mmCIF file of C-alpha atoms and ligand atoms in Angstrom:
data_model
loop_
_atom_site.group_PDB
_atom_site.id
_atom_site.type_symbol
_atom_site.label_atom_id
_atom_site.label_comp_id
_atom_site.label_asym_id
_atom_site.label_seq_id
_atom_site.Cartn_x
_atom_site.Cartn_y
_atom_site.Cartn_z
ATOM 1 C CA MET A 1 134.459 107.166 139.666
ATOM 2 C CA ARG A 2 131.842 106.080 137.109
ATOM 3 C CA ILE A 3 131.801 102.413 136.195
ATOM 4 C CA LEU A 4 129.847 100.970 133.285
ATOM 5 C CA ALA A 5 129.030 97.338 134.085
ATOM 6 C CA ILE A 6 127.670 94.573 131.869
ATOM 7 C CA GLU A 7 125.901 91.440 133.162
ATOM 8 C CA THR A 8 124.769 88.522 130.980
ATOM 9 C CA SER A 9 125.447 85.409 133.050
ATOM 10 C CA CYS A 10 121.956 83.871 132.866
ATOM 11 C CA ASP A 11 118.760 85.013 131.167
ATOM 12 C CA GLU A 12 119.114 88.766 131.721
ATOM 13 C CA THR A 13 120.991 91.280 129.557
ATOM 14 C CA ALA A 14 121.906 94.192 131.752
ATOM 15 C CA ALA A 15 124.030 97.306 131.820
ATOM 16 C CA ALA A 16 124.368 99.975 134.486
ATOM 17 C CA VAL A 17 126.419 102.995 135.376
ATOM 18 C CA VAL A 18 127.216 103.429 139.081
ATOM 19 C CA GLU A 19 129.150 106.267 140.711
ATOM 20 C CA ASP A 20 131.592 105.500 143.528
ATOM 21 C CA GLY A 21 130.152 102.034 144.057
ATOM 22 C CA GLU A 22 126.877 103.299 145.526
ATOM 23 C CA LYS A 23 124.950 105.704 143.370
ATOM 24 C CA ILE A 24 123.022 104.149 140.443
ATOM 25 C CA LEU A 25 123.018 106.671 137.595
ATOM 26 C CA SER A 26 121.367 104.319 135.114
ATOM 27 C CA SER A 27 120.380 100.680 135.025
ATOM 28 C CA VAL A 28 118.810 98.829 132.120
ATOM 29 C CA ILE A 29 117.647 95.212 132.027
ATOM 30 C CA ALA A 30 116.248 93.240 129.100
ATOM 31 C CA SER A 31 114.933 89.942 130.346
ATOM 32 C CA SER A 32 114.177 86.914 128.270
ATOM 33 C CA GLN A 33 112.128 85.497 131.158
ATOM 34 C CA ASP A 34 108.838 85.708 129.300
ATOM 35 C CA PHE A 35 110.433 83.827 126.463
ATOM 36 C CA HIS A 36 111.656 81.106 128.864
ATOM 37 C CA LYS A 37 108.262 80.893 130.557
ATOM 38 C CA THR A 38 107.029 79.250 127.354
ATOM 39 C CA THR A 39 109.538 76.400 127.799
ATOM 40 C CA GLY A 40 109.292 76.227 131.615
ATOM 41 C CA GLY A 41 112.998 76.986 132.143
ATOM 42 C CA ILE A 42 116.103 78.273 130.449
ATOM 43 C CA ILE A 43 117.394 76.769 127.253
ATOM 44 C CA PRO A 44 121.058 78.003 127.229
ATOM 45 C CA GLU A 45 121.412 78.447 123.495
ATOM 46 C CA SER A 46 118.106 80.341 123.250
ATOM 47 C CA ALA A 47 119.145 82.579 126.144
ATOM 48 C CA ALA A 48 122.419 83.510 124.341
ATOM 49 C CA ARG A 49 120.582 84.166 121.061
ATOM 50 C CA GLU A 50 118.216 86.512 122.829
ATOM 51 C CA GLN A 51 121.106 88.294 124.574
ATOM 52 C CA ILE A 52 122.936 88.851 121.287
ATOM 53 C CA LYS A 53 119.897 90.760 120.103
ATOM 54 C CA TYR A 54 119.628 92.860 123.254
ATOM 55 C CA ILE A 55 123.201 93.677 124.266
ATOM 56 C CA ILE A 56 123.914 96.700 122.055
ATOM 57 C CA PRO A 57 120.508 98.342 122.648
ATOM 58 C CA VAL A 58 120.863 97.743 126.402
ATOM 59 C CA VAL A 59 124.350 99.251 126.670
ATOM 60 C CA THR A 60 123.338 102.203 124.468
ATOM 61 C CA SER A 61 120.219 102.746 126.545
ATOM 62 C CA ALA A 62 122.218 102.750 129.814
ATOM 63 C CA LEU A 63 124.601 105.340 128.355
ATOM 64 C CA THR A 64 121.764 107.449 126.954
ATOM 65 C CA LYS A 65 120.025 107.435 130.402
ATOM 66 C CA LEU A 66 123.286 108.619 131.878
ATOM 67 C CA THR A 67 123.293 111.639 129.542
ATOM 68 C CA GLU A 68 120.033 112.762 131.193
ATOM 69 C CA TYR A 69 121.995 112.982 134.412
ATOM 70 C CA THR A 70 125.169 114.506 132.999
ATOM 71 C CA ARG A 71 123.266 116.684 130.462
ATOM 72 C CA LEU A 72 125.683 115.655 127.762
ATOM 73 C CA LYS A 73 124.728 116.926 124.327
ATOM 74 C CA ASN A 74 127.021 114.685 122.247
ATOM 75 C CA ARG A 75 125.044 111.435 122.164
ATOM 76 C CA THR A 76 127.273 109.534 119.798
ATOM 77 C CA LEU A 77 128.596 106.269 121.262
ATOM 78 C CA SER A 78 132.142 107.630 121.581
ATOM 79 C CA GLY A 79 130.802 110.834 123.144
ATOM 80 C CA MET A 80 128.731 108.972 125.702
ATOM 81 C CA LEU A 81 131.567 106.605 126.551
ATOM 82 C CA LYS A 82 133.676 109.595 127.580
ATOM 83 C CA GLN A 83 131.436 109.925 130.654
ATOM 84 C CA ILE A 84 132.701 106.570 131.901
ATOM 85 C CA ASP A 85 135.899 106.014 133.841
ATOM 86 C CA VAL A 86 136.123 102.240 134.021
ATOM 87 C CA LEU A 87 134.365 99.149 132.545
ATOM 88 C CA ALA A 88 133.316 96.019 134.422
ATOM 89 C CA VAL A 89 131.837 92.742 133.283
ATOM 90 C CA THR A 90 130.609 89.437 134.778
ATOM 91 C CA TYR A 91 133.019 86.719 133.595
ATOM 92 C CA GLY A 92 131.462 83.826 135.523
ATOM 93 C CA PRO A 93 129.907 81.687 136.802
ATOM 94 C CA GLY A 94 127.071 81.243 134.360
ATOM 95 C CA LEU A 95 126.020 79.888 130.990
ATOM 96 C CA ILE A 96 128.932 79.968 128.570
ATOM 97 C CA GLY A 97 127.046 81.381 125.573
ATOM 98 C CA SER A 98 125.414 84.049 127.723
ATOM 99 C CA LEU A 99 128.679 85.028 129.448
ATOM 100 C CA LEU A 100 130.465 85.339 126.094
ATOM 101 C CA VAL A 101 127.930 87.918 124.874
ATOM 102 C CA GLY A 102 128.746 90.257 127.790
ATOM 103 C CA VAL A 103 132.470 89.525 128.003
ATOM 104 C CA GLU A 104 133.150 90.057 124.324
ATOM 105 C CA THR A 105 131.082 93.236 124.255
ATOM 106 C CA ALA A 106 132.925 94.655 127.254
ATOM 107 C CA LYS A 107 136.296 93.677 125.801
ATOM 108 C CA THR A 108 135.442 95.426 122.551
ATOM 109 C CA LEU A 109 134.497 98.567 124.454
ATOM 110 C CA ALA A 110 137.757 98.389 126.438
ATOM 111 C CA TYR A 111 139.730 97.960 123.180
ATOM 112 C CA ILE A 112 138.147 100.877 121.344
ATOM 113 C CA THR A 113 138.211 103.261 124.348
ATOM 114 C CA GLY A 114 141.479 102.194 125.993
ATOM 115 C CA LYS A 115 139.661 102.175 129.348
ATOM 116 C CA GLU A 116 140.463 99.787 132.229
ATOM 117 C CA ILE A 117 138.247 96.742 132.538
ATOM 118 C CA ILE A 118 137.474 94.794 135.715
ATOM 119 C CA PRO A 119 136.316 91.202 135.453
ATOM 120 C CA VAL A 120 133.714 90.376 138.129
ATOM 121 C CA ASN A 121 132.625 87.109 139.833
ATOM 122 C CA HIS A 122 128.792 87.221 139.725
ATOM 123 C CA ILE A 123 128.322 85.466 143.087
ATOM 124 C CA PHE A 124 130.503 87.817 145.159
ATOM 125 C CA ALA A 125 128.933 90.736 143.256
ATOM 126 C CA HIS A 126 125.427 89.832 144.483
ATOM 127 C CA ILE A 127 126.560 90.790 148.021
ATOM 128 C CA TYR A 128 127.349 94.305 146.834
ATOM 129 C CA ALA A 129 123.725 95.149 146.049
ATOM 130 C CA ASN A 130 123.817 96.044 149.775
ATOM 131 C CA TRP A 131 126.233 98.906 149.230
ATOM 132 C CA LEU A 132 124.028 100.543 146.620
ATOM 133 C CA GLY A 133 122.161 103.561 147.916
ATOM 134 C CA GLY A 134 125.003 104.557 150.228
ATOM 135 C CA LYS A 135 124.477 101.896 152.881
ATOM 136 C CA LYS A 136 127.696 100.861 154.602
ATOM 137 C CA PRO A 137 127.388 97.479 156.339
ATOM 138 C CA GLU A 138 129.817 97.176 159.215
ATOM 139 C CA PHE A 139 132.443 94.456 159.308
ATOM 140 C CA PRO A 140 132.828 91.694 160.327
ATOM 141 C CA ALA A 141 129.807 90.482 158.373
ATOM 142 C CA ILE A 142 128.205 87.222 157.378
ATOM 143 C CA ALA A 143 127.025 87.218 153.778
ATOM 144 C CA LEU A 144 124.513 84.731 152.366
ATOM 145 C CA VAL A 145 124.137 84.546 148.583
ATOM 146 C CA VAL A 146 121.027 82.698 147.504
ATOM 147 C CA SER A 147 120.394 82.548 143.808
ATOM 148 C CA GLY A 148 119.196 80.146 141.106
ATOM 149 C CA GLY A 149 122.500 78.248 141.022
ATOM 150 C CA HIS A 150 124.124 79.101 144.369
ATOM 151 C CA THR A 151 123.646 78.996 148.134
ATOM 152 C CA GLU A 152 126.864 80.282 149.699
ATOM 153 C CA LEU A 153 127.831 81.632 153.109
ATOM 154 C CA PHE A 154 130.808 83.996 153.448
ATOM 155 C CA TYR A 155 132.645 85.602 156.335
ATOM 156 C CA MET A 156 133.664 89.171 155.427
ATOM 157 C CA GLU A 157 136.355 90.626 157.614
ATOM 158 C CA SER A 158 136.752 93.498 155.161
ATOM 159 C CA HIS A 159 136.249 94.085 151.458
ATOM 160 C CA LYS A 160 139.606 92.445 150.924
ATOM 161 C CA LYS A 161 139.202 89.527 153.239
ATOM 162 C CA ILE A 162 136.247 87.379 152.218
ATOM 163 C CA LYS A 163 136.253 83.750 153.312
ATOM 164 C CA TRP A 164 133.907 81.105 151.951
ATOM 165 C CA LEU A 165 132.272 79.165 154.810
ATOM 166 C CA GLY A 166 130.070 76.698 153.038
ATOM 167 C CA GLY A 167 127.649 76.097 150.229
ATOM 168 C CA THR A 168 125.149 73.588 148.973
ATOM 169 C CA ARG A 169 126.085 70.001 148.456
ATOM 170 C CA ASP A 170 123.541 69.662 145.644
ATOM 171 C CA ASP A 171 120.687 71.962 144.626
ATOM 172 C CA ALA A 172 120.693 75.678 145.381
ATOM 173 C CA ALA A 173 117.848 77.372 147.266
ATOM 174 C CA GLY A 174 116.583 79.030 144.120
ATOM 175 C CA GLU A 175 116.779 75.743 142.261
ATOM 176 C CA ALA A 176 114.642 74.141 145.010
ATOM 177 C CA PHE A 177 112.017 76.857 144.452
ATOM 178 C CA ASP A 178 112.237 76.513 140.674
ATOM 179 C CA LYS A 179 112.094 72.684 140.590
ATOM 180 C CA SER A 180 109.255 72.564 143.142
ATOM 181 C CA ALA A 181 107.257 75.131 141.153
ATOM 182 C CA ARG A 182 107.749 73.047 138.051
ATOM 183 C CA LEU A 183 106.434 69.911 139.838
ATOM 184 C CA LEU A 184 103.410 71.906 140.918
ATOM 185 C CA GLY A 185 102.919 73.346 137.438
ATOM 186 C CA LEU A 186 103.359 76.896 138.754
ATOM 187 C CA GLY A 187 105.716 78.088 136.015
ATOM 188 C CA TYR A 188 109.053 79.828 135.791
ATOM 189 C CA PRO A 189 110.764 81.441 137.683
ATOM 190 C CA GLY A 190 109.598 79.306 140.564
ATOM 191 C CA GLY A 191 110.538 81.494 143.520
ATOM 192 C CA PRO A 192 108.054 84.293 142.914
ATOM 193 C CA ALA A 193 105.431 81.723 141.789
ATOM 194 C CA ILE A 194 105.737 79.680 145.011
ATOM 195 C CA ALA A 195 105.783 82.866 147.117
ATOM 196 C CA LYS A 196 102.591 84.134 145.454
ATOM 197 C CA ALA A 197 100.793 80.800 145.923
ATOM 198 C CA ALA A 198 102.044 80.580 149.534
ATOM 199 C CA GLU A 199 100.564 84.017 150.348
ATOM 200 C CA LYS A 200 97.098 82.574 149.655
ATOM 201 C CA PHE A 201 97.499 79.930 152.332
ATOM 202 C CA LYS A 202 95.002 80.692 155.076
ATOM 203 C CA LYS A 203 96.833 80.807 158.315
ATOM 204 C CA PRO A 204 95.101 79.367 161.375
ATOM 205 C CA PRO A 205 93.938 81.906 163.960
ATOM 206 C CA ILE A 206 96.479 83.715 166.173
ATOM 207 C CA ASN A 207 97.726 81.717 169.162
ATOM 208 C CA HIS A 208 97.286 78.608 167.163
ATOM 209 C CA GLN A 209 100.563 76.878 166.301
ATOM 210 C CA LEU A 210 101.109 77.537 162.581
ATOM 211 C CA GLN A 211 100.835 74.172 160.954
ATOM 212 C CA THR A 212 100.056 72.603 157.663
ATOM 213 C CA ASN A 213 98.881 69.022 157.098
ATOM 214 C CA ILE A 214 101.661 68.688 154.627
ATOM 215 C CA LYS A 215 105.041 68.428 156.295
ATOM 216 C CA LEU A 216 108.325 68.609 154.390
ATOM 217 C CA PRO A 217 111.866 68.036 155.682
ATOM 218 C CA ARG A 218 114.295 70.871 156.649
ATOM 219 C CA PRO A 219 117.462 69.333 155.286
ATOM 220 C CA MET A 220 120.559 69.650 157.498
ATOM 221 C CA ILE A 221 118.823 72.119 159.808
ATOM 222 C CA GLY A 222 120.015 70.410 162.959
ATOM 223 C CA SER A 223 123.679 70.116 162.034
ATOM 224 C CA ASP A 224 126.325 72.617 163.023
ATOM 225 C CA SER A 225 127.850 72.514 159.534
ATOM 226 C CA LEU A 226 127.555 75.546 157.326
ATOM 227 C CA GLU A 227 126.649 73.414 154.337
ATOM 228 C CA PHE A 228 123.238 73.102 152.748
ATOM 229 C CA SER A 229 121.423 70.407 150.820
ATOM 230 C CA PHE A 230 118.106 70.925 149.058
ATOM 231 C CA SER A 231 117.818 67.891 146.765
ATOM 232 C CA GLY A 232 116.066 65.847 149.452
ATOM 233 C CA LEU A 233 113.444 68.568 149.672
ATOM 234 C CA LYS A 234 112.780 68.339 145.944
ATOM 235 C CA THR A 235 112.381 64.554 146.260
ATOM 236 C CA ALA A 236 109.985 65.015 149.160
ATOM 237 C CA VAL A 237 107.923 67.507 147.094
ATOM 238 C CA LEU A 238 107.838 65.042 144.186
ATOM 239 C CA ARG A 239 106.610 62.302 146.527
ATOM 240 C CA GLU A 240 103.891 64.600 147.910
ATOM 241 C CA VAL A 241 102.833 65.739 144.441
ATOM 242 C CA ASN A 242 102.585 62.152 143.258
ATOM 243 C CA ARG A 243 100.646 61.123 146.384
ATOM 244 C CA LEU A 244 98.159 63.961 145.877
ATOM 245 C CA LYS A 245 97.860 63.281 142.140
ATOM 246 C CA ALA A 246 97.130 59.562 142.798
ATOM 247 C CA ALA A 247 94.400 60.594 145.229
ATOM 248 C CA ASN A 248 93.122 63.116 142.653
ATOM 249 C CA GLN A 249 93.744 65.846 145.239
ATOM 250 C CA LEU A 250 96.307 68.113 143.585
ATOM 251 C CA ASN A 251 93.782 70.948 143.737
ATOM 252 C CA LYS A 252 94.273 74.686 144.293
ATOM 253 C CA GLU A 253 93.996 74.392 148.061
ATOM 254 C CA ASN A 254 96.676 71.655 148.339
ATOM 255 C CA THR A 255 98.958 73.497 145.875
ATOM 256 C CA THR A 256 98.664 76.556 148.082
ATOM 257 C CA GLN A 257 99.422 74.585 151.211
ATOM 258 C CA LEU A 258 102.330 72.761 149.596
ATOM 259 C CA SER A 259 103.768 76.047 148.310
ATOM 260 C CA TYR A 260 103.556 77.491 151.790
ATOM 261 C CA GLU A 261 105.331 74.489 153.275
ATOM 262 C CA ILE A 262 108.080 74.606 150.569
ATOM 263 C CA GLN A 263 108.740 78.267 151.347
ATOM 264 C CA GLU A 264 108.762 77.586 155.081
ATOM 265 C CA SER A 265 111.193 74.694 154.689
ATOM 266 C CA ILE A 266 113.688 76.612 152.532
ATOM 267 C CA THR A 267 113.537 79.812 154.574
ATOM 268 C CA ASP A 268 113.776 77.920 157.908
ATOM 269 C CA VAL A 269 117.043 76.365 156.773
ATOM 270 C CA LEU A 270 118.491 79.586 155.370
ATOM 271 C CA VAL A 271 117.615 81.553 158.530
ATOM 272 C CA LYS A 272 118.986 78.909 160.932
ATOM 273 C CA LYS A 273 122.335 78.525 159.158
ATOM 274 C CA THR A 274 122.839 82.251 158.636
ATOM 275 C CA LEU A 275 122.106 83.101 162.290
ATOM 276 C CA PHE A 276 124.300 80.239 163.429
ATOM 277 C CA ALA A 277 127.207 81.591 161.320
ATOM 278 C CA ALA A 278 126.602 85.150 162.527
ATOM 279 C CA ARG A 279 126.787 84.077 166.172
ATOM 280 C CA LYS A 280 129.827 81.900 165.589
ATOM 281 C CA TYR A 281 131.742 84.732 163.888
ATOM 282 C CA LYS A 282 130.357 87.560 166.070
ATOM 283 C CA ALA A 283 129.140 89.382 162.986
ATOM 284 C CA LYS A 284 128.055 93.001 163.219
ATOM 285 C CA SER A 285 126.144 92.741 159.951
ATOM 286 C CA ILE A 286 124.167 90.039 158.139
ATOM 287 C CA ILE A 287 124.076 90.694 154.405
ATOM 288 C CA ILE A 288 121.797 88.789 152.025
ATOM 289 C CA GLY A 289 122.031 88.844 148.210
ATOM 290 C CA GLY A 290 120.786 86.945 145.133
ATOM 291 C CA GLY A 291 117.327 86.377 143.672
ATOM 292 C CA VAL A 292 115.987 84.447 146.658
ATOM 293 C CA ALA A 293 116.785 87.443 148.869
ATOM 294 C CA ALA A 294 113.720 88.997 147.257
ATOM 295 C CA ASN A 295 111.610 86.486 149.225
ATOM 296 C CA LYS A 296 109.408 88.383 151.691
ATOM 297 C CA ARG A 297 109.050 85.470 154.107
ATOM 298 C CA LEU A 298 112.855 85.155 154.365
ATOM 299 C CA LYS A 299 113.122 88.848 155.259
ATOM 300 C CA GLU A 300 110.245 88.566 157.708
ATOM 301 C CA LYS A 301 111.819 85.644 159.565
ATOM 302 C CA LEU A 302 115.305 87.180 159.745
ATOM 303 C CA SER A 303 113.987 90.583 160.848
ATOM 304 C CA SER A 304 111.713 89.149 163.507
ATOM 305 C CA THR A 305 114.465 86.933 164.981
ATOM 306 C CA LEU A 306 116.966 89.793 164.974
ATOM 307 C CA SER A 307 114.517 92.189 166.632
ATOM 308 C CA HIS A 308 114.647 90.174 169.877
ATOM 309 C CA PRO A 309 117.460 91.596 172.010
ATOM 310 C CA GLN A 310 120.111 89.058 173.021
ATOM 311 C CA PRO A 311 121.573 89.253 176.511
ATOM 312 C CA ALA A 312 125.151 90.649 176.514
ATOM 313 C CA THR A 313 125.457 90.840 172.756
ATOM 314 C CA ARG A 314 124.323 93.285 170.140
ATOM 315 C CA ASN A 315 122.256 91.776 167.385
ATOM 316 C CA PRO A 316 123.769 92.098 163.942
ATOM 317 C CA GLN A 317 122.227 94.654 161.571
ATOM 318 C CA LEU A 318 120.327 93.007 158.719
ATOM 319 C CA TYR A 319 120.883 94.148 155.114
ATOM 320 C CA ILE A 320 118.626 92.901 152.312
ATOM 321 C CA PRO A 321 118.463 94.834 149.023
ATOM 322 C CA PRO A 322 115.101 95.992 147.623
ATOM 323 C CA PRO A 323 113.716 93.132 145.413
ATOM 324 C CA PRO A 324 114.758 94.636 142.032
ATOM 325 C CA LEU A 325 118.357 94.722 143.210
ATOM 326 C CA CYS A 326 118.271 91.119 144.502
ATOM 327 C CA THR A 327 117.640 89.610 141.088
ATOM 328 C CA ASP A 328 120.166 89.849 138.290
ATOM 329 C CA ASN A 329 121.109 93.334 137.130
ATOM 330 C CA ALA A 330 124.350 95.140 136.376
ATOM 331 C CA SER A 331 124.408 97.767 139.205
ATOM 332 C CA TYR A 332 125.886 95.459 141.804
ATOM 333 C CA ILE A 333 128.491 94.290 139.269
ATOM 334 C CA ALA A 334 129.656 97.930 139.055
ATOM 335 C CA SER A 335 129.566 98.244 142.866
ATOM 336 C CA PHE A 336 131.701 95.199 143.364
ATOM 337 C CA ALA A 337 134.182 96.449 140.761
ATOM 338 C CA TYR A 338 134.489 99.770 142.639
ATOM 339 C CA PHE A 339 135.357 98.085 145.897
ATOM 340 C CA HIS A 340 137.618 95.457 144.229
ATOM 341 C CA HIS A 341 139.430 97.585 141.711
ATOM 342 C CA HIS A 342 141.625 94.978 139.964
ATOM 343 C CA PRO A 343 141.698 95.806 136.236
ATOM 344 C CA VAL A 344 142.972 93.152 133.807
ATOM 345 C CA PRO A 345 144.178 93.724 130.231
ATOM 346 C CA TRP A 346 141.208 92.996 127.994
ATOM 347 C CA GLU A 347 143.143 90.296 126.059
ATOM 348 C CA LYS A 348 143.394 88.259 129.247
ATOM 349 C CA ILE A 349 139.710 88.228 130.150
ATOM 350 C CA GLN A 350 137.823 85.071 129.379
ATOM 351 C CA ALA A 351 134.388 83.774 130.317
ATOM 352 C CA VAL A 352 134.617 81.108 133.032
ATOM 353 C CA PRO A 353 131.268 79.265 133.349
ATOM 354 C CA ASP A 354 132.289 77.244 136.404
ATOM 355 C CA LEU A 355 134.095 80.022 138.223
ATOM 356 C CA ASN A 356 133.973 79.201 141.913
ATOM 357 C CA VAL A 357 133.872 81.095 145.176
ATOM 358 C CA GLU A 358 135.765 78.776 147.502
ATOM 359 C CA VAL A 359 138.572 81.108 148.574
HETATM 360 O O1 KG4 B 401 120.191 85.971 141.361
HETATM 361 P P1 KG4 B 401 119.197 85.496 140.379
HETATM 362 O O2 KG4 B 401 118.303 86.545 139.728
HETATM 363 O O3 KG4 B 401 119.883 84.726 139.195
HETATM 364 C C1 KG4 B 401 120.943 83.823 139.427
HETATM 365 O O4 KG4 B 401 122.076 84.337 139.571
HETATM 366 O O5 KG4 B 401 120.632 82.642 139.523
HETATM 367 O O6 KG4 B 401 118.308 84.421 141.096
HETATM 368 C C2 KG4 B 401 117.268 83.751 140.466
HETATM 369 C C3 KG4 B 401 116.591 82.873 141.454
HETATM 370 C C4 KG4 B 401 115.536 81.930 140.825
HETATM 371 O O7 KG4 B 401 115.740 80.633 141.320
HETATM 372 C C5 KG4 B 401 114.213 82.501 141.308
HETATM 373 O O8 KG4 B 401 113.197 81.549 141.432
HETATM 374 C C6 KG4 B 401 114.629 83.084 142.650
HETATM 375 O O9 KG4 B 401 115.889 83.614 142.449
HETATM 376 N N1 KG4 B 401 113.715 84.103 143.163
HETATM 377 C C7 KG4 B 401 112.958 83.990 144.307
HETATM 378 C C8 KG4 B 401 112.175 85.133 144.373
HETATM 379 N N2 KG4 B 401 112.484 85.975 143.338
HETATM 380 C C9 KG4 B 401 113.430 85.288 142.580
HETATM 381 N N3 KG4 B 401 112.906 82.994 145.192
HETATM 382 C C10 KG4 B 401 112.041 83.135 146.204
HETATM 383 N N4 KG4 B 401 111.239 84.215 146.386
HETATM 384 C C11 KG4 B 401 111.269 85.240 145.482
HETATM 385 N N5 KG4 B 401 110.465 86.332 145.682
HETATM 386 ZN ZN1 ZN B 402 122.485 86.143 140.093
#
């Protein structure tokens, strides 16, 4: 089954064709990130205006790329759409103007082709980047979605039974990266910028306890709850930045050190809570998705902890998508739609900016 999916929930305009939920036949992304870099963050109306410009070229390009695979000669839009079985689209959560661009485009395609259309929740879909490429994580699994607006833990008993375990009380992990980067003047998006700066931090010699002079809190790390909170971290970063500025010491070295500590704090909390949930629910797999899953340090910490054998239990298998599949794109939207095949008449599909995941 070939699914053409459209994703426009934030600042990306993306379309992809995926076969049987796992094989990416084409995937195209137009990002307005460079545009948003100039303003230091996303301006919702500007994002939607950019997406309106990109959506038709992006969908056409995804279909044209598909013809290279199918060797189709008839490259008219209606000819190319015949290669598709089903349509899928992100209907929330996200920015309303942005979502509308994708939703209305997908509905129009469903109307003119008469094909089924599956509305997709962007947050659940992030998890399915781990099924792309033919991987088959075993259930039960613990899934962590860490993106710009969400930090959510799920228990997956099967594709059909997904239970929300907890989320953030305030800021998301990606938001903590983005806001901290902004305070440090490192630009947008903040996650990759902090990660890059953190890499330059000179670690003390081996056998020396890794430490920085700058110490930030690890919010809620000690509690057994599966909730997160990152707003206190942002406040602590602000305090530290102000202190360094007042002392005229917000130089490259301290920015590097602070970036390192921000990344350590966020990843420590994510690792601790995810492993706690995995043990509690006896998970066979740990599945990570969302933009922050592209963070190398997060992967390093999870992999190294899970490589130590536990007495009497088998460690869960870790799944993290390659970085380009962690950040927003349409391939995992198609994969989710394949495993959750619930078509809805196009007239009934509406964009839901505050769509939630608490099931
Ligand atoms: O999933 P995503 O592309 O969009 C949303 O659905 O929000 O996630 C974007 C978030 C941003 O906060 C960005 O700073 C963060 O993912 N991010 C990273 C990295 N790459 C992207 N955070 C940490 N390390 C990275 N390498
Ligand atoms: Zn996302």
